[in-house]
Amino acid sequence: MCDCRKNIKVNESYTSFKNINCFENACLVVDNLLRVLKETDTSNAFWDKFISLIPQAYYERDPKLDSRETLLYIVCKNAPFLMDFFEEKDDEEAIHAMTKCEQECC
């Protein structure tokens, strides 16, 4: 029987997110969403509602204003819809941003 617990150091908890800026990753997804919506003029009620949920922290690019991580939450919660939209529009930059955010942070 392995007593693996003795090798785990307390300061190593949650290191999988160390040096990953999930706020910035989520911002890049929203940047791409707003760009694609503008370029393709394809807004609808779903995206209008999504945009209304974007916290002020995004617009000020200040993660300290998003202490509840609302931006990351709405991006991760809607990841399938975002990815489908980006794939439908065949936007590689947006797909890359969404994939990175989803893999690293969601």
Short mmCIF file of C-alpha atoms in Angstrom, two decimals:
data_model
loop_
_atom_site.label_atom_id
_atom_site.label_comp_id
_atom_site.label_asym_id
_atom_site.label_seq_id
_atom_site.Cartn_x
_atom_site.Cartn_y
_atom_site.Cartn_z
CA MET A 1 0.00 0.00 0.00
CA CYS A 2 1.34 3.40 -0.98
CA ASP A 3 1.44 6.20 1.54
CA CYS A 4 1.55 8.88 -1.15
CA ARG A 5 0.15 11.60 1.11
CA LYS A 6 3.49 12.00 2.85
CA ASN A 7 5.03 13.31 -0.40
CA ILE A 8 2.47 16.05 -1.01
CA LYS A 9 3.47 19.53 0.13
CA VAL A 10 0.78 21.99 1.15
CA ASN A 11 2.13 24.77 -1.06
CA GLU A 12 1.73 22.52 -4.13
CA SER A 13 -2.07 22.49 -3.99
CA TYR A 14 -3.82 23.78 -7.10
CA THR A 15 -0.59 24.30 -9.03
CA SER A 16 -2.36 23.36 -12.26
CA PHE A 17 -3.61 26.97 -12.51
CA LYS A 18 -0.31 28.54 -11.48
CA ASN A 19 0.84 31.18 -13.97
CA ILE A 20 -2.38 30.93 -16.02
CA ASN A 21 -4.27 34.18 -16.39
CA CYS A 22 -7.83 32.92 -16.73
CA PHE A 23 -9.25 36.44 -16.60
CA GLU A 24 -7.18 37.41 -19.65
CA ASN A 25 -8.07 34.15 -21.42
CA ALA A 26 -11.78 34.93 -20.89
CA CYS A 27 -11.22 38.51 -22.07
CA LEU A 28 -9.68 37.23 -25.30
CA VAL A 29 -12.72 35.03 -25.92
CA VAL A 30 -15.05 37.98 -25.40
CA ASP A 31 -12.82 40.21 -27.56
CA ASN A 32 -13.19 37.69 -30.36
CA LEU A 33 -16.92 37.28 -29.84
CA LEU A 34 -17.53 41.02 -30.04
CA ARG A 35 -15.30 41.29 -33.10
CA VAL A 36 -17.00 38.41 -34.94
CA LEU A 37 -20.47 39.68 -34.07
CA LYS A 38 -19.55 43.11 -35.41
CA GLU A 39 -17.84 41.82 -38.56
CA THR A 40 -20.63 39.42 -39.46
CA ASP A 41 -23.56 41.49 -38.18
CA THR A 42 -25.11 38.35 -36.68
CA SER A 43 -26.33 39.47 -33.28
CA ASN A 44 -29.47 37.86 -31.88
CA ALA A 45 -31.32 37.67 -28.55
CA PHE A 46 -28.91 35.06 -27.16
CA TRP A 47 -25.80 37.13 -27.87
CA ASP A 48 -27.52 40.32 -26.73
CA LYS A 49 -28.21 38.65 -23.38
CA PHE A 50 -24.66 37.27 -23.20
CA ILE A 51 -23.23 40.75 -23.81
CA SER A 52 -25.46 42.22 -21.11
CA LEU A 53 -23.89 39.79 -18.61
CA ILE A 54 -20.31 40.90 -19.32
CA PRO A 55 -19.02 42.52 -16.13
CA GLN A 56 -17.50 46.00 -15.99
CA ALA A 57 -14.16 44.37 -15.14
CA TYR A 58 -13.90 43.24 -18.77
CA TYR A 59 -14.31 46.75 -20.13
CA GLU A 60 -11.78 48.13 -17.66
CA ARG A 61 -9.51 45.06 -18.07
CA ASP A 62 -9.20 44.84 -14.30
CA PRO A 63 -9.51 41.38 -12.75
CA LYS A 64 -9.72 42.96 -9.27
CA LEU A 65 -13.17 44.24 -10.23
CA ASP A 66 -14.26 40.66 -11.00
CA SER A 67 -13.66 39.04 -7.62
CA ARG A 68 -16.45 36.52 -8.22
CA GLU A 69 -14.91 35.58 -11.59
CA THR A 70 -18.14 36.38 -13.41
CA LEU A 71 -16.45 36.78 -16.77
CA LEU A 72 -14.78 33.38 -16.63
CA TYR A 73 -18.05 31.85 -15.41
CA ILE A 74 -20.12 33.15 -18.33
CA VAL A 75 -17.45 32.14 -20.85
CA CYS A 76 -17.10 28.62 -19.43
CA LYS A 77 -20.83 28.13 -18.95
CA ASN A 78 -21.41 29.07 -22.58
CA ALA A 79 -18.31 27.40 -24.04
CA PRO A 80 -20.26 25.02 -26.33
CA PHE A 81 -22.32 27.89 -27.77
CA LEU A 82 -19.27 30.08 -28.22
CA MET A 83 -17.30 27.32 -29.90
CA ASP A 84 -20.20 26.44 -32.21
CA PHE A 85 -20.54 30.09 -33.18
CA PHE A 86 -16.82 30.50 -33.85
CA GLU A 87 -16.73 27.28 -35.87
CA GLU A 88 -19.83 28.32 -37.83
CA LYS A 89 -18.08 31.57 -38.71
CA ASP A 90 -14.84 29.66 -39.41
CA ASP A 91 -12.82 32.12 -37.32
CA GLU A 92 -9.51 30.45 -36.42
CA GLU A 93 -8.38 33.20 -34.04
CA ALA A 94 -11.61 32.95 -32.04
CA ILE A 95 -11.50 29.14 -32.05
CA HIS A 96 -7.93 29.23 -30.74
CA ALA A 97 -8.84 31.69 -27.95
CA MET A 98 -11.86 29.59 -26.92
CA THR A 99 -9.89 26.33 -27.00
CA LYS A 100 -7.11 27.81 -24.87
CA CYS A 101 -9.53 29.25 -22.32
CA GLU A 102 -11.54 26.05 -22.12
CA GLN A 103 -8.49 23.79 -21.75
CA GLU A 104 -6.66 25.97 -19.25
CA CYS A 105 -9.46 27.48 -17.18
CA CYS A 106 -12.90 25.91 -17.58
#
